[in-house]
Amino acid sequence: AQSVAQPEDQVNVAEGNPLTVKCTYSVSGNPYLFWYVQYPNRGLQFLLKYITGDNLVKGSYGFEAEFNKSQTSFHLKKPSALVSDSALYFCAVRIFGNEKLTFGTGTRLTIIP
Amino acid sequence: GAGVSQSPSNKVTEKGKDVELRCDPISGHTALYWYRQSLGQGLEFLIYFQGNSAPDKSGLPSDRFSAERTGGSVSTLTIQRTQQEDSAVYLCASSLGSQAKSSPLHFGNGTRLTVT
C-alpha cells in the first residue's frame, strides 16, 4: 500500500517570506515523489519530481523540494513567496512498477501581501 | 490539441440517470487515469489504463461506476443510476506510462458533475 499525508490543510505566508508545504509518505519500496499545483479554475499542473539522485530537486516557478528518506518526507519550499503562488498544492507518490499515483489531500497556500 | 481534453466541462443530471464522461488524452500517451475531486477533498483515485486494459480498478466506488478505453486513446467513464454523493469534479490525466519511467501526469480541466 502507498499513502501520502499533508498535515496542514492551510498555510499562510507573508509575501517575500520563505514558504514550506509539508508532505510525508508511506510506501513499500523506493518512492517516486511529485508535487502538483492547482490554481483557481484551472487544472492541476506538474511542479517537480524526485526519482533518484540528488535529494534537492528544483522545479517550476522557483519551487524546490527536499527528499528525506529517514523522515519519509518530501517538503515543498520556496525562498521568497509571491502572491501569485497562492493555490492548492498536492503531493503524490508512486513506486517503480506500479503506475498508480496516490495523492495527498492537498494544502491551500495563501500568500498575504 | 496539445493537452488532455475532457467533455462535457459541466454536467447537471437528475438523480437516477446515467451519465457518460469523456476523456481524450495527449497523443502517444499510453497511460490514462481517472480521479475524482470532491469539494474540500483531495484527489480520489478511480481507475487507470495502460493501453486498453485496466490493471487497477480498485478505486471505483461501486458497481455503478465503469470505464473503458478503446484504441489506446479515448476513454469513457460511465456512472449509472447517479446519486447525489456522486457530485464532484472528475479529472482525467494521461502520461507516457511504462514508456518513460516516472513520467508526470498531464491533467485535463475536469468535468464538474452535479446530481440534483
Short mmCIF file of C-alpha atoms in Angstrom, two decimals:
data_model
loop_
_atom_site.label_atom_id
_atom_site.label_comp_id
_atom_site.label_asym_id
_atom_site.label_seq_id
_atom_site.Cartn_x
_atom_site.Cartn_y
_atom_site.Cartn_z
CA ALA A 1 0.00 0.00 0.00
CA GLN A 2 1.12 3.55 -0.59
CA SER A 3 -0.11 6.72 1.04
CA VAL A 4 0.68 10.40 1.36
CA ALA A 5 -0.04 12.76 4.23
CA GLN A 6 -0.21 16.53 4.02
CA PRO A 7 -0.67 17.52 7.66
CA GLU A 8 -1.67 21.14 7.01
CA ASP A 9 -4.94 21.98 5.28
CA GLN A 10 -4.00 25.66 5.13
CA VAL A 11 -0.70 27.55 5.17
CA ASN A 12 -0.48 31.34 5.30
CA VAL A 13 2.77 33.13 4.50
CA ALA A 14 3.62 36.80 4.12
CA GLU A 15 4.82 37.87 0.71
CA GLY A 16 8.61 37.75 0.48
CA ASN A 17 8.98 35.23 3.29
CA PRO A 18 10.15 31.66 2.73
CA LEU A 19 7.44 29.04 2.48
CA THR A 20 7.25 25.33 3.26
CA VAL A 21 4.42 22.94 2.44
CA LYS A 22 4.82 19.62 4.22
CA CYS A 23 4.43 16.11 2.86
CA THR A 24 5.20 12.67 4.27
CA TYR A 25 4.76 9.36 2.52
CA SER A 26 4.50 5.65 3.15
CA VAL A 27 5.42 3.05 0.52
CA SER A 28 6.86 -0.43 0.23
CA GLY A 29 9.89 0.18 -1.92
CA ASN A 30 11.62 3.18 -3.36
CA PRO A 31 9.27 6.11 -3.91
CA TYR A 32 8.77 8.37 -6.85
CA LEU A 33 7.52 11.66 -5.43
CA PHE A 34 5.71 14.52 -7.13
CA TRP A 35 4.27 17.94 -6.39
CA TYR A 36 1.34 19.36 -8.34
CA VAL A 37 -0.34 22.76 -8.09
CA GLN A 38 -3.94 23.71 -8.80
CA TYR A 39 -4.67 27.37 -9.44
CA PRO A 40 -8.27 28.61 -9.14
CA ASN A 41 -10.44 27.43 -12.04
CA ARG A 42 -7.52 25.68 -13.67
CA GLY A 43 -6.34 22.09 -13.96
CA LEU A 44 -3.55 20.50 -11.99
CA GLN A 45 -0.06 21.32 -13.17
CA PHE A 46 3.11 19.36 -12.55
CA LEU A 47 5.70 21.25 -10.46
CA LEU A 48 8.56 18.85 -9.80
CA LYS A 49 9.51 15.26 -9.07
CA TYR A 50 12.06 13.16 -7.22
CA ILE A 51 13.08 9.85 -8.73
CA THR A 52 16.66 9.23 -7.66
CA GLY A 53 19.92 11.08 -7.17
CA ASP A 54 20.26 14.49 -5.57
CA ASN A 55 17.87 14.88 -2.64
CA LEU A 56 17.14 18.50 -3.53
CA VAL A 57 15.10 18.86 -6.69
CA LYS A 58 14.20 22.10 -8.41
CA GLY A 59 11.03 22.71 -10.37
CA SER A 60 8.85 25.32 -11.96
CA TYR A 61 8.23 28.85 -10.65
CA GLY A 62 11.23 28.78 -8.31
CA PHE A 63 9.95 25.90 -6.19
CA GLU A 64 12.16 23.16 -4.83
CA ALA A 65 11.64 20.09 -2.67
CA GLU A 66 13.90 18.04 -0.45
CA PHE A 67 13.67 14.28 -0.26
CA ASN A 68 14.47 12.93 3.20
CA LYS A 69 14.49 9.15 3.29
CA SER A 70 14.94 8.77 7.04
CA GLN A 71 11.99 11.03 7.77
CA THR A 72 9.99 9.80 4.73
CA SER A 73 9.31 13.40 3.81
CA PHE A 74 9.25 15.48 0.66
CA HIS A 75 8.55 19.06 1.72
CA LEU A 76 7.97 21.76 -0.89
CA LYS A 77 9.88 25.01 -0.42
CA LYS A 78 10.43 28.41 -1.94
CA PRO A 79 12.87 31.05 -0.62
CA SER A 80 10.62 34.06 -1.26
CA ALA A 81 6.86 33.75 -1.66
CA LEU A 82 4.84 35.64 -4.24
CA VAL A 83 1.14 36.48 -4.05
CA SER A 84 0.75 34.54 -7.31
CA ASP A 85 1.89 31.37 -5.51
CA SER A 86 -1.48 31.23 -3.76
CA ALA A 87 -3.04 27.94 -4.84
CA LEU A 88 -3.84 24.38 -3.79
CA TYR A 89 -0.79 22.12 -3.63
CA PHE A 90 -0.83 18.33 -3.83
CA CYS A 91 1.91 15.87 -3.00
CA ALA A 92 1.81 12.45 -4.71
CA VAL A 93 3.69 9.15 -4.59
CA ARG A 94 4.08 6.00 -6.64
CA ILE A 95 6.59 3.17 -6.75
CA PHE A 96 8.55 1.57 -9.53
CA GLY A 97 6.49 -0.94 -11.48
CA ASN A 98 3.16 0.50 -10.34
CA GLU A 99 1.63 3.28 -12.42
CA LYS A 100 -0.95 4.22 -9.78
CA LEU A 101 -0.22 7.69 -8.40
CA THR A 102 -1.60 8.35 -4.93
CA PHE A 103 -2.29 11.95 -3.92
CA GLY A 104 -2.47 13.67 -0.57
CA THR A 105 -5.49 15.71 0.48
CA GLY A 106 -3.90 18.99 -0.55
CA THR A 107 -2.68 22.12 1.21
CA ARG A 108 -4.15 25.52 0.45
CA LEU A 109 -1.35 28.07 0.36
CA THR A 110 -2.24 31.72 0.79
CA ILE A 111 0.38 34.41 0.35
CA ILE A 112 -0.53 37.60 2.18
CA PRO A 113 0.56 40.87 0.55
CA GLY B 1 -4.96 19.81 -29.29
CA ALA B 2 -1.85 19.63 -27.21
CA GLY B 3 -3.44 18.82 -23.87
CA VAL B 4 -5.87 16.38 -22.28
CA SER B 5 -9.41 17.19 -23.32
CA GLN B 6 -12.47 16.35 -21.24
CA SER B 7 -16.12 16.71 -22.13
CA PRO B 8 -18.53 17.96 -21.10
CA SER B 9 -16.97 20.59 -18.86
CA ASN B 10 -20.16 20.74 -16.80
CA LYS B 11 -22.97 18.23 -16.42
CA VAL B 12 -26.15 18.57 -14.39
CA THR B 13 -28.25 15.45 -14.13
CA GLU B 14 -31.16 14.16 -12.13
CA LYS B 15 -30.71 11.50 -9.51
CA GLY B 16 -31.12 8.05 -11.04
CA LYS B 17 -29.99 8.99 -14.54
CA ASP B 18 -26.89 7.61 -16.24
CA VAL B 19 -24.02 9.85 -17.34
CA GLU B 20 -21.00 9.42 -19.58
CA LEU B 21 -17.84 11.44 -19.19
CA ARG B 22 -15.27 11.53 -21.96
CA CYS B 23 -11.50 11.93 -21.93
CA ASP B 24 -9.24 12.44 -24.91
CA PRO B 25 -5.60 12.02 -23.79
CA ILE B 26 -2.45 13.50 -25.24
CA SER B 27 -1.47 11.70 -28.43
CA GLY B 28 1.08 8.97 -27.76
CA HIS B 29 0.31 8.70 -24.04
CA THR B 30 -0.32 5.07 -23.21
CA ALA B 31 -1.41 5.54 -19.59
CA LEU B 32 -4.73 7.15 -18.72
CA TYR B 33 -6.13 7.87 -15.27
CA TRP B 34 -9.44 8.90 -13.76
CA TYR B 35 -9.60 10.74 -10.44
CA ARG B 36 -12.44 12.35 -8.52
CA GLN B 37 -12.15 15.60 -6.58
CA SER B 38 -14.96 16.45 -4.21
CA LEU B 39 -15.39 19.88 -2.64
CA GLY B 40 -12.82 20.25 0.10
CA GLN B 41 -11.34 16.84 -0.59
CA GLY B 42 -8.19 15.63 -2.22
CA LEU B 43 -7.89 13.57 -5.36
CA GLU B 44 -9.50 10.17 -5.10
CA PHE B 45 -8.07 7.56 -7.48
CA LEU B 46 -10.71 5.73 -9.50
CA ILE B 47 -9.02 3.69 -12.24
CA TYR B 48 -6.10 3.69 -14.61
CA PHE B 49 -5.48 2.19 -18.04
CA GLN B 50 -2.29 1.01 -19.65
CA GLY B 51 -3.27 0.82 -23.28
CA ASN B 52 -6.80 -0.59 -23.38
CA SER B 53 -6.50 -2.69 -20.25
CA ALA B 54 -7.17 -1.56 -16.69
CA PRO B 55 -4.62 -3.13 -14.31
CA ASP B 56 -6.06 -1.28 -11.34
CA LYS B 57 -9.78 -0.69 -10.85
CA SER B 58 -9.53 -0.61 -7.09
CA GLY B 59 -10.76 2.94 -6.73
CA LEU B 60 -14.14 2.57 -8.40
CA PRO B 61 -16.61 3.39 -5.57
CA SER B 62 -19.32 0.91 -6.58
CA ASP B 63 -20.54 -1.26 -9.42
CA ARG B 64 -22.45 1.75 -10.73
CA PHE B 65 -19.11 3.06 -11.98
CA SER B 66 -17.39 1.65 -15.05
CA ALA B 67 -14.80 2.82 -17.54
CA GLU B 68 -13.48 1.72 -20.85
CA ARG B 69 -10.78 2.77 -23.26
CA THR B 70 -10.72 1.92 -26.93
CA GLY B 71 -7.95 2.12 -29.47
CA GLY B 72 -5.50 3.06 -26.76
CA SER B 73 -6.89 6.57 -26.86
CA VAL B 74 -10.28 7.94 -25.81
CA SER B 75 -11.75 6.80 -22.51
CA THR B 76 -15.30 6.96 -21.19
CA LEU B 77 -16.28 6.91 -17.53
CA THR B 78 -19.90 5.85 -17.05
CA ILE B 79 -21.91 6.34 -13.88
CA GLN B 80 -25.22 4.51 -13.75
CA ARG B 81 -28.19 5.48 -11.57
CA THR B 82 -26.42 8.59 -10.32
CA GLN B 83 -26.68 9.58 -6.67
CA GLN B 84 -26.17 12.97 -5.05
CA GLU B 85 -22.92 11.79 -3.48
CA ASP B 86 -21.55 11.31 -7.00
CA SER B 87 -21.43 15.10 -7.39
CA ALA B 88 -17.77 16.05 -7.85
CA VAL B 89 -15.19 17.11 -10.39
CA TYR B 90 -13.99 14.14 -12.41
CA LEU B 91 -10.43 14.55 -13.61
CA CYS B 92 -8.70 12.67 -16.35
CA ALA B 93 -4.94 12.53 -16.81
CA SER B 94 -2.54 10.85 -19.18
CA SER B 95 1.15 10.04 -19.20
CA LEU B 96 3.77 8.21 -21.19
CA GLY B 97 3.30 5.36 -18.73
CA SER B 98 5.71 2.49 -18.92
CA GLN B 99 7.33 4.03 -21.98
CA ALA B 100 9.11 6.51 -19.74
CA LYS B 101 9.79 5.73 -16.12
CA SER B 102 8.39 8.35 -13.75
CA SER B 103 6.74 10.49 -16.41
CA PRO B 104 4.43 13.06 -14.83
CA LEU B 105 0.68 13.08 -15.31
CA HIS B 106 -0.92 15.71 -17.50
CA PHE B 107 -4.41 16.62 -16.34
CA GLY B 108 -7.47 17.83 -18.17
CA ASN B 109 -9.64 20.62 -16.77
CA GLY B 110 -12.20 18.13 -15.50
CA THR B 111 -15.93 17.55 -15.75
CA ARG B 112 -17.99 19.10 -12.97
CA LEU B 113 -20.87 16.72 -12.28
CA THR B 114 -23.87 17.90 -10.29
CA VAL B 115 -26.59 15.41 -9.37
CA THR B 116 -29.84 17.06 -8.34
#
